[in-house]
XYZ file of C-alpha atoms in Angstrom:
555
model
C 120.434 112.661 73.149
C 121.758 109.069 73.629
C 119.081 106.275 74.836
C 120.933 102.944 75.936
C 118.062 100.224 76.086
C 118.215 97.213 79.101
C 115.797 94.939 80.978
C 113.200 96.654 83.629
C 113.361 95.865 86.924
C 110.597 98.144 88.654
C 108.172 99.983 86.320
C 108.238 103.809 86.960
C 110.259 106.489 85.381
C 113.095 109.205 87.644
C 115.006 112.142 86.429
C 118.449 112.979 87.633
C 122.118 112.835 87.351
C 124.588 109.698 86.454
C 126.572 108.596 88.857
C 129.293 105.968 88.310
C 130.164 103.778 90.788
C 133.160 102.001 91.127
C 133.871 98.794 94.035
C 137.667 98.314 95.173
C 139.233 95.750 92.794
C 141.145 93.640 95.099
C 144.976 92.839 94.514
C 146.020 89.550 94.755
C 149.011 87.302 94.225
C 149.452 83.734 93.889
C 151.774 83.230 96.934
C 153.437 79.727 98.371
C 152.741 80.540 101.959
C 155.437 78.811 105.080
C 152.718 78.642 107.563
C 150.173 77.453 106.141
C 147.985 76.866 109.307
C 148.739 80.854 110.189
C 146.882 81.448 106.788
C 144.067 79.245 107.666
C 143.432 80.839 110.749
C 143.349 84.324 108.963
C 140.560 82.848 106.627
C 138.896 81.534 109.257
C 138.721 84.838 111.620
C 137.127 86.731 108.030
C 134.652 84.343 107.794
C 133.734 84.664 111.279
C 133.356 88.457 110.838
C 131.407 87.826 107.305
C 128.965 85.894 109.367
C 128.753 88.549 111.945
C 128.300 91.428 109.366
C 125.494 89.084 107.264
C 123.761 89.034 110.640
C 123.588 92.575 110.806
C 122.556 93.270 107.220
C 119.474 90.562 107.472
C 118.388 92.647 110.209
C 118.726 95.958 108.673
C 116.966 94.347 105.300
C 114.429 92.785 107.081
C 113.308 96.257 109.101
C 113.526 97.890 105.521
C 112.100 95.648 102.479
C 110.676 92.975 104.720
C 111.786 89.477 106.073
C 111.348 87.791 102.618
C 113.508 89.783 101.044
C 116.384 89.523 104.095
C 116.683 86.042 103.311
C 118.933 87.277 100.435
C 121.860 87.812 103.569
C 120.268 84.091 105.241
C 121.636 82.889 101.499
C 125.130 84.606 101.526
C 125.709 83.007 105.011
C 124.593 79.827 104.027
C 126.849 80.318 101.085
C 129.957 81.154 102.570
C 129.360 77.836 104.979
C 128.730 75.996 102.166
C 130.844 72.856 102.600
C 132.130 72.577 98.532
C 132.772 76.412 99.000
C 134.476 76.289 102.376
C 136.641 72.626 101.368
C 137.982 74.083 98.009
C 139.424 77.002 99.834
C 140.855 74.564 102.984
C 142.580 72.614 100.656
C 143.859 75.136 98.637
C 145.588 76.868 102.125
C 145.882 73.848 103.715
C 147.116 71.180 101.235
C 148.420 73.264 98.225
C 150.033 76.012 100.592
C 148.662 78.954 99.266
C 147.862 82.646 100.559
C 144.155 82.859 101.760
C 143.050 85.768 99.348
C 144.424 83.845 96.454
C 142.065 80.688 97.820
C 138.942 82.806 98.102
C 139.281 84.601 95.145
C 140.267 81.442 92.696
C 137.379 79.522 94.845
C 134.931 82.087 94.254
C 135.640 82.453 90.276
C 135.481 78.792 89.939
C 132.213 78.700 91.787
C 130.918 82.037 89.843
C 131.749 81.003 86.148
C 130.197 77.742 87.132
C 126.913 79.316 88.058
C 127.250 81.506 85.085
C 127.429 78.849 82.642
C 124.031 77.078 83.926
C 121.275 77.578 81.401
C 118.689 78.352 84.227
C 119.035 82.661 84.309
C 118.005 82.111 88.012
C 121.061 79.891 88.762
C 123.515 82.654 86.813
C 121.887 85.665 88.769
C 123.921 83.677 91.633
C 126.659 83.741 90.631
C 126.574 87.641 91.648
C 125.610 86.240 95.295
C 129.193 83.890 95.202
C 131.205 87.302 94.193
C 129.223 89.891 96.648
C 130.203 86.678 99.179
C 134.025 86.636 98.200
C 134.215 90.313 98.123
C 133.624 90.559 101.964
C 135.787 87.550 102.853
C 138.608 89.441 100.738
C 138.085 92.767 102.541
C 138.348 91.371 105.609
C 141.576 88.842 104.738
C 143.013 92.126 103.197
C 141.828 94.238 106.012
C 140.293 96.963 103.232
C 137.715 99.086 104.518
C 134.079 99.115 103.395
C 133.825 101.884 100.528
C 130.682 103.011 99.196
C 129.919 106.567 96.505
C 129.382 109.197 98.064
C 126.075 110.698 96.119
C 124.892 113.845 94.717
C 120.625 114.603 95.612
C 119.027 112.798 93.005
C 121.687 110.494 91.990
C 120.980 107.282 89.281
C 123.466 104.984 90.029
C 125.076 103.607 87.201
C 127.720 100.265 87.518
C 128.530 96.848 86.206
C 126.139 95.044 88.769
C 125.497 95.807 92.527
C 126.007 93.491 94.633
C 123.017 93.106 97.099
C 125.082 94.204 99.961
C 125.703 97.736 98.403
C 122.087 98.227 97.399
C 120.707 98.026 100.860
C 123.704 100.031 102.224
C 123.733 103.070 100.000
C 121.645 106.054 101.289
C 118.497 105.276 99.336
C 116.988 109.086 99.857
C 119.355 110.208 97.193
C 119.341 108.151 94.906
C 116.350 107.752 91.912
C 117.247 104.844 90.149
C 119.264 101.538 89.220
C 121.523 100.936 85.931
C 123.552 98.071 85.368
C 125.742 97.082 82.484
C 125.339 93.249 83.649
C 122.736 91.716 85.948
C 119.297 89.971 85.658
C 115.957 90.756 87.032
C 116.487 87.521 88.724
C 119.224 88.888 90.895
C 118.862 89.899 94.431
C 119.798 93.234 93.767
C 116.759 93.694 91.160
C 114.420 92.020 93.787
C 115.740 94.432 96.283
C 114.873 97.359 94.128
C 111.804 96.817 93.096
C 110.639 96.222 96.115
C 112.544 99.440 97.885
C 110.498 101.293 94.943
C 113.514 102.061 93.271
C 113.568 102.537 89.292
C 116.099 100.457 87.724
C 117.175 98.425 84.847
C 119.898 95.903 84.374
C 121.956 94.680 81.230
C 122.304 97.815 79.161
C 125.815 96.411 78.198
C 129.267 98.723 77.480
C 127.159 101.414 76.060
C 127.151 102.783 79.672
C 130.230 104.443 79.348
C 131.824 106.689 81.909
C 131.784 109.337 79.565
C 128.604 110.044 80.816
C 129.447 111.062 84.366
C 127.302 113.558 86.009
C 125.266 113.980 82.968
C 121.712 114.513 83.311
C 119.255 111.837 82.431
C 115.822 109.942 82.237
C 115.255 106.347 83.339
C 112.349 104.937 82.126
C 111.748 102.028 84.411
C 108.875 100.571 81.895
C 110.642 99.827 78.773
C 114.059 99.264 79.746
C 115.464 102.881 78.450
C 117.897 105.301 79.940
C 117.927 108.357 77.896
C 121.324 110.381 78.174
C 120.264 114.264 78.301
C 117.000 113.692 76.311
C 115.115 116.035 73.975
C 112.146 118.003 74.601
C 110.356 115.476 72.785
C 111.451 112.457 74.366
C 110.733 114.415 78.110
C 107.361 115.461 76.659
C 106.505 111.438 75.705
C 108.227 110.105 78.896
C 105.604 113.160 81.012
C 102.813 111.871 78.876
C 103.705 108.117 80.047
C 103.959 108.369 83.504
C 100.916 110.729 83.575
C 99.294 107.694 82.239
C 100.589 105.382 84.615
C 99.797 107.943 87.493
C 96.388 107.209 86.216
C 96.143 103.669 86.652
C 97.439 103.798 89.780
C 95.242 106.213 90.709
C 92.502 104.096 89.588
C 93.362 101.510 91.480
C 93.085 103.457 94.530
C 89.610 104.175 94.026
C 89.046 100.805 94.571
C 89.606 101.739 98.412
C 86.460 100.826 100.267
C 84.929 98.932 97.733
C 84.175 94.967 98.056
C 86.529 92.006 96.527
C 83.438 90.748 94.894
C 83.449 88.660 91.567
C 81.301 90.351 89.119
C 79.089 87.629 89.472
C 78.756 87.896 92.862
C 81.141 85.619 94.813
C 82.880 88.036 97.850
C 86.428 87.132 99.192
C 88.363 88.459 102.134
C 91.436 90.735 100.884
C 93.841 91.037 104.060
C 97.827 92.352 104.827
C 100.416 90.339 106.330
C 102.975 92.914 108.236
C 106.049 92.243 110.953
C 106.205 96.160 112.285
C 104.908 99.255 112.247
C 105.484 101.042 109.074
C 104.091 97.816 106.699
C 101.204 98.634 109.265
C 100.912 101.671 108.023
C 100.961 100.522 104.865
C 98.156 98.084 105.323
C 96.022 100.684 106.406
C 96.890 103.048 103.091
C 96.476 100.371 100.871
C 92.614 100.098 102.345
C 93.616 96.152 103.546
C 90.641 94.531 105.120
C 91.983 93.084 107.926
C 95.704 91.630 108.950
C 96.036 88.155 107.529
C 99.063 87.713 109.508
C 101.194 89.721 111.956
C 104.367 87.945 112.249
C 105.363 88.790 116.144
C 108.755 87.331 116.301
C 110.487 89.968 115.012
C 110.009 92.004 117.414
C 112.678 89.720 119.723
C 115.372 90.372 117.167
C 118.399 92.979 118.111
C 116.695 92.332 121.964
C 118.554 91.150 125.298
C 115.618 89.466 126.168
C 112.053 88.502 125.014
C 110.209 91.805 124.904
C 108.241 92.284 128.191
C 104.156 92.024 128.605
C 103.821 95.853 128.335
C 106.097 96.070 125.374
C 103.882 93.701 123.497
C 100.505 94.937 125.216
C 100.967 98.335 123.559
C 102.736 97.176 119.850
C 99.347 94.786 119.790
C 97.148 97.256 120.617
C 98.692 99.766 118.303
C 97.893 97.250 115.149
C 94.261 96.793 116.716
C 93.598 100.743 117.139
C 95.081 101.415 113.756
C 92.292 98.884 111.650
C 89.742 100.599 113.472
C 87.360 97.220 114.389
C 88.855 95.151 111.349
C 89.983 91.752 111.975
C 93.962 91.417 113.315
C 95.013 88.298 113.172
C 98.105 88.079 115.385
C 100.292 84.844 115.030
C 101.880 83.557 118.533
C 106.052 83.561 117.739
C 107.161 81.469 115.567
C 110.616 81.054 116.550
C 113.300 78.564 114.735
C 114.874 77.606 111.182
C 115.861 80.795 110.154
C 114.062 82.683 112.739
C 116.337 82.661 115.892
C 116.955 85.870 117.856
C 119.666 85.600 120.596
C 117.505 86.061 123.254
C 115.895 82.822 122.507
C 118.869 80.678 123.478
C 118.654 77.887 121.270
C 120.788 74.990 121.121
C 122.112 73.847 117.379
C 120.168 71.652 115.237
C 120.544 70.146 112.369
C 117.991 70.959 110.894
C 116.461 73.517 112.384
C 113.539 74.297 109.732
C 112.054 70.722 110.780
C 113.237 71.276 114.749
C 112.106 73.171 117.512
C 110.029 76.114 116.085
C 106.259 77.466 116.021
C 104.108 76.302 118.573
C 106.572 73.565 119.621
C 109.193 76.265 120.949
C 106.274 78.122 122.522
C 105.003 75.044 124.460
C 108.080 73.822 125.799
C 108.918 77.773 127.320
C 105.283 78.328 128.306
C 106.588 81.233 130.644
C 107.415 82.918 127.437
C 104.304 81.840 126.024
C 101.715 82.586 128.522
C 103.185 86.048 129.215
C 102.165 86.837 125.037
C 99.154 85.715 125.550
C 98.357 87.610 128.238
C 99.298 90.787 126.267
C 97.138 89.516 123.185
C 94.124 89.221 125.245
C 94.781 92.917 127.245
C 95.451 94.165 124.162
C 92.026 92.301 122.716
C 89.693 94.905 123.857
C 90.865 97.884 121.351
C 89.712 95.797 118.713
C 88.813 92.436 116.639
C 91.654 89.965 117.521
C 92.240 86.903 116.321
C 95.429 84.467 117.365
C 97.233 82.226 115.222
C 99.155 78.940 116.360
C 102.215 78.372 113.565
C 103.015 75.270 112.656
C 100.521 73.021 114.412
C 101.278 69.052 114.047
C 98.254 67.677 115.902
C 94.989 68.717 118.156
C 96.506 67.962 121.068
C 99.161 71.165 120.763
C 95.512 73.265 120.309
C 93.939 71.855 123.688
C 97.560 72.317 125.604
C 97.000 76.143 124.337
C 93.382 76.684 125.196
C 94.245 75.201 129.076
C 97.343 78.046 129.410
C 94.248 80.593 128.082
C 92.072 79.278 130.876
C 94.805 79.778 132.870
C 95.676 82.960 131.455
C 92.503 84.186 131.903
C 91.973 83.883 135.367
C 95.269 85.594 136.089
C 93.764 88.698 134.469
C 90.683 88.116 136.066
C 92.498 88.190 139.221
C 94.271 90.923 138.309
C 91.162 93.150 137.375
C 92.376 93.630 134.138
C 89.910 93.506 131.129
C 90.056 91.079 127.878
C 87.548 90.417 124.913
C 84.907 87.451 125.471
C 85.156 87.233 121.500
C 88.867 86.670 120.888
C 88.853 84.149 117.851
C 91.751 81.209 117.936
C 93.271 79.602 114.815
C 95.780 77.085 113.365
C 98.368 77.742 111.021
C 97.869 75.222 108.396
C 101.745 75.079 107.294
C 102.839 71.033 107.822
C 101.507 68.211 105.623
C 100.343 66.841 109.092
C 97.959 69.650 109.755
C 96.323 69.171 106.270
C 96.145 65.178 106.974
C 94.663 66.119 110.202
C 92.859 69.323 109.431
C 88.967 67.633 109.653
C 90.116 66.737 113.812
C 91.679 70.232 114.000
C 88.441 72.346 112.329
C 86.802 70.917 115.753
C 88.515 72.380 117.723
C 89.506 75.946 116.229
C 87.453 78.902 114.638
C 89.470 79.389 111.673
C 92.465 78.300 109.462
C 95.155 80.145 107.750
C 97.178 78.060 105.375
C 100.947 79.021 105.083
C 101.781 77.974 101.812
C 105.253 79.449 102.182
C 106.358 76.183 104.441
C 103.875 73.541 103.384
C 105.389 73.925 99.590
C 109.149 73.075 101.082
C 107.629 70.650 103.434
C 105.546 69.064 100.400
C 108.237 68.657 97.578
C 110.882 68.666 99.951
C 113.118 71.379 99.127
C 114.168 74.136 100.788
C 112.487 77.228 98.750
C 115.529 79.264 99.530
C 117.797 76.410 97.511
C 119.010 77.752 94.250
C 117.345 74.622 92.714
C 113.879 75.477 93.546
C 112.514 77.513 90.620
C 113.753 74.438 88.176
C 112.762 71.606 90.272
C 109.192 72.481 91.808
C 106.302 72.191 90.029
C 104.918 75.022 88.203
C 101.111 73.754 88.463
C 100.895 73.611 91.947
C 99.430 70.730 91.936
C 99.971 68.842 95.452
C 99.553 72.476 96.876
C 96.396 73.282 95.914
C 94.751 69.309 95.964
C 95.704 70.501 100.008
C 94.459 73.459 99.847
C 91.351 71.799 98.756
C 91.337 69.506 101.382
C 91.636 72.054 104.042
C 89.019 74.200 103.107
C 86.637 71.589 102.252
C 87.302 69.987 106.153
C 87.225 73.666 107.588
C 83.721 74.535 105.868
C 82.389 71.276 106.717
C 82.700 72.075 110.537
C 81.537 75.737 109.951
C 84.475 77.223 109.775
C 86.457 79.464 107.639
C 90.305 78.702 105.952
C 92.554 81.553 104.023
C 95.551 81.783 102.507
C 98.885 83.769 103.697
C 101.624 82.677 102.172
C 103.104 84.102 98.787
C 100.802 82.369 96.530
C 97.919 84.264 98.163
C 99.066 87.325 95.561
C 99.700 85.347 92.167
C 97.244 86.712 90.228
C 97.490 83.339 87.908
C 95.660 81.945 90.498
C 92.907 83.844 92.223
C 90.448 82.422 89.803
C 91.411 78.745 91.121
C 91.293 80.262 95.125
C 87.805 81.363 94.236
C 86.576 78.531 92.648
C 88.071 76.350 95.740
C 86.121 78.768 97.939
C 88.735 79.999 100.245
C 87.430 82.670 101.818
C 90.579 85.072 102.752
C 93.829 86.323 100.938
C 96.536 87.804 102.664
C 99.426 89.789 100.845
C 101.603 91.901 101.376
C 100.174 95.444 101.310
C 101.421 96.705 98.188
C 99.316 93.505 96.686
C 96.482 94.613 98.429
C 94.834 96.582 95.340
C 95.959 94.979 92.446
C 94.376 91.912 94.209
C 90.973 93.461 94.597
C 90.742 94.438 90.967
C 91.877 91.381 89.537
C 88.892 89.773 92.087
C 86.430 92.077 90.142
C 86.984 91.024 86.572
C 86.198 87.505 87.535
C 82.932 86.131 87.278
C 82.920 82.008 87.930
C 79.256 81.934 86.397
C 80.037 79.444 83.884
C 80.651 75.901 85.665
C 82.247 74.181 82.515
C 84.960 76.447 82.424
C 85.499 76.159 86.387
C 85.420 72.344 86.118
C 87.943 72.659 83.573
C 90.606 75.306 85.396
C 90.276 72.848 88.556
C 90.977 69.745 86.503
C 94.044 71.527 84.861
C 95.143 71.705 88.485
C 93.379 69.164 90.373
């Protein structure tokens, strides 16, 4: 038996058979090129068809792990339009007359060794981004097709690193687990697999040896250890183990139907986000609540057109049949930054994260608009809806909506077809002038969710997909949750109530501080859902010294 220890990514434990995988190396030459415009042009048509191909992959990532997780193809793009990244390579083709593989590839080492050297493990996970980057722009220069392993049933993939690309693309029902040489859990490729549910550890260094092809072997996924044909001792402790861990998962699940109460008595709202059917479907296995968000404009992606009235009538009613009378909370599309299907037609901006998006676009193409709403409220009678308004600015935006719902209304009236008199309407609490503003809102809404996602970029000012936000932002939350504060303290003083659905909502550092600012809902994402509720149970807020102290530490 040979064990080879590493870094886990994704704590479970799968049997099966090495398999070594291998990428192209590329070929190139350092060549004084006579056209040097001619090259340019080739450089330019692969990064056209880079872009093209990153488009495609979001889309197939975000259908798979979830739109989070997709941004990691959002990032290559922006990476390969980078203007330092695209200027070294112009000048070397254009100015120092070289070939336009040799300009990528030097570029991209340069960029990568750069990254590498950083002494933030975040910022040299990236580097793997600037090389899975290159690599397409080279196969498409070199006009090299697209190879990935073909792979035995129960195959654990072992290579130097995978680049994201090739972990979404390989056929994930055969393979069992992950094994790097290189890598860091930081990586996009770790974050991938844990979240696909795949086993895997990175950085077991040159002990993974080839030698090993084909051999049969044990990954144990929670302390970092493959283990090369193991004994029947090590299989009987590694059986042992994960009957263990079966257990605790198991007891989590009997948590299913229970109450998120505090142990001394303080009850809190435990809800899903979901963008499509099957995290639906895990919502309801995971025993969710209620949906704390159902993200709608994903469903105009890969779409000539915005999907029609029926289309939406029956996905909505679909989510509302499936919780059985537990609150949906549907947000209206919220279209722009990094959100923009085709069909929506959208001209350029700058900056599109603080453009045209939320209930902006929807207002200014109410035709679009008004027909959703008219398949929220059909749909509203198969169960308790709610409707959420993403990124409101001021009150006035929520009076434009409820006249097109008057309006709406009557239509269906007209119509003879049936809504819900109790259909509840919130604002997305998302922009630091909704939080400003949020005591004039609370009038004239019946509840608020606060997207913490955007109001954190919005609030420090960075972008949370830039490589520098892990080092720059604070750690203590501090600005967040003074506004969180704010908002539910406004909310509750016009009797009504204010969650939380952005990724904060499932740090478990900081449940005790959400209680103890009385929000009254969590949303997660459904695999969250559990480990939420039980860390709500071992909390009891009884003694009031200790609260006033955790809030100071924050507040």
């Amino acid at each position: 038996m040979t064990s080879i220890k590493g870094r886990s990514v994704f704590g479970s434990i799968a049997r099966g058979k090495l398999t070594f995988y291998h990428r192209d190396e590329f070929i190139i030459n350092k060549i004084k090129v006579s056209d040097p415009e001619l090259e340019y042009k080739k450089y330019v048509k692969a990064k056209n068809a880079a872009l093209v191909e990153l488009g495609e992959l979001y889309d197939r990532a975000r259908l798979s792990v979830g739109e989070g997780d997709a941004q990691i193809f959002v990032i290559h793009q922006m990476l390969i339009t980078d203007e330092q990244y695209d200027s070294s390579i112009r000048t070397k083709i254009l100015d120092e007359h070289f070939n336009a593989d040799y300009a990528v590839a030097s570029t991209s080492r340069s960029f990568a060794e750069m990254l590498a050297q950083m002494d933030s493990e975040y910022m040299q996970s990236r580097a793997a981004d600037v090389k899975d980057v290159s690599n397409r722009l080279l196969r498409h220069i070199l006009n090299c097709a697209d190879k990935l392993p073909i792979l035995r049933e129960n195959a654990i993939i072992c290579t130097g690193d995978l680049m994201p690309s090739e972990t979404l693309l390989m056929d994930k029902t055969k393979i069992k687990g992950f094994c790097t040489r290189s890598g860091s859990v930081n990586s996009h490729t770790a974050i991938l697999a844990k979240n696909l549910g795949i086993p895997a550890i990175v950085n077991v260094g040159a002990e993974l040896s080839d030698e090993y092809e084909g051999k049969e072997a044990v990954l144990d996924g929670y302390s970092g250890t493959l283990y090369i044909e193991p004994d029947e001792h090590t299989l009987r402790q590694l059986e042992y183990k994960e009957a263990v861990e079966g257990r605790k998962k198991e007891l989590l699940t009997r948590l299913k139907g229970r109450k998120n109460i505090t142990r001394d008595g303080h009850e809190i709202k435990i809800y899903a986000n979901i963008l499509n059917s099957e995290e639906l479907e895990l919502a309801v296995k995971n025993d969710a609540g209620g949906i704390g968000l159902f993200r709608t404009e994903f469903m105009c992606f890969d779409r000539p057109a915005f999907p029609d009235e029926d289309f939406q009538f029956y996905t909505y009613r679909k989510a509302l049949e499936a919780m059985e009378g537990k609150e949906v909370i549907i947000g209206t599309y919220d279209i722009g930054a990094d959100k923009i299907p085709d069909c929506a037609d959208m001209s350029a901006e700058r900056n599109p994260s603080m453009g045209c998006r939320g209930i902006r676009f929807c207002l200014e193409r109410e035709s679009i608009f008004k027909t959703q709403l008219r398949a929220l409220y059909r749909a509203s009678v198969y169960g308790q809806l709610s409707i959420l308004l993403p990124m409101v600015i001021d009150v006035s935006e929520i009076l434009r909506v409820k006249e097109l719902i008057v309006q709406v209304k009557a239509e269906l009236i007209k119509e003879g077809k049936k809504f819900a008199d109790n259909v509840k309407l919130g604002a997305m609490i998302e922009t630091p002038a909704a939080v400003m503003t949020s005591d004039i809102i609370a009038k004239e809404v019946d509840f608020f969710n606060i997207g913490t996602n955007d109001l954190e970029q919005f609030t420090f000012a960075l972008d949370r997909q830039n490589p520098c936000y892990d080092r720059v932002s604070p750690k203590n939350h501090r600005a967040l949750l003074r506004m969180i504060k704010m908002v539910c303290d406004n909310a509750h003083a016009n009797g009504i109530k204010a969650g939380i659905c952005g990724e904060i909502a499932g740090d478990p550092t900081l449940t005790e501080i959400f209680l103890e600012l009385d929000v009254d809902m969590l949303s997660v994402v459904p695999s969250r859902v559990l480990p939420l509720r039980k860390a709500v149970r071992s909390i009891s807020l009884k003694d009031p010294k200790k609260a006033e102290n955790d809030l100071k530490l924050f507040l």
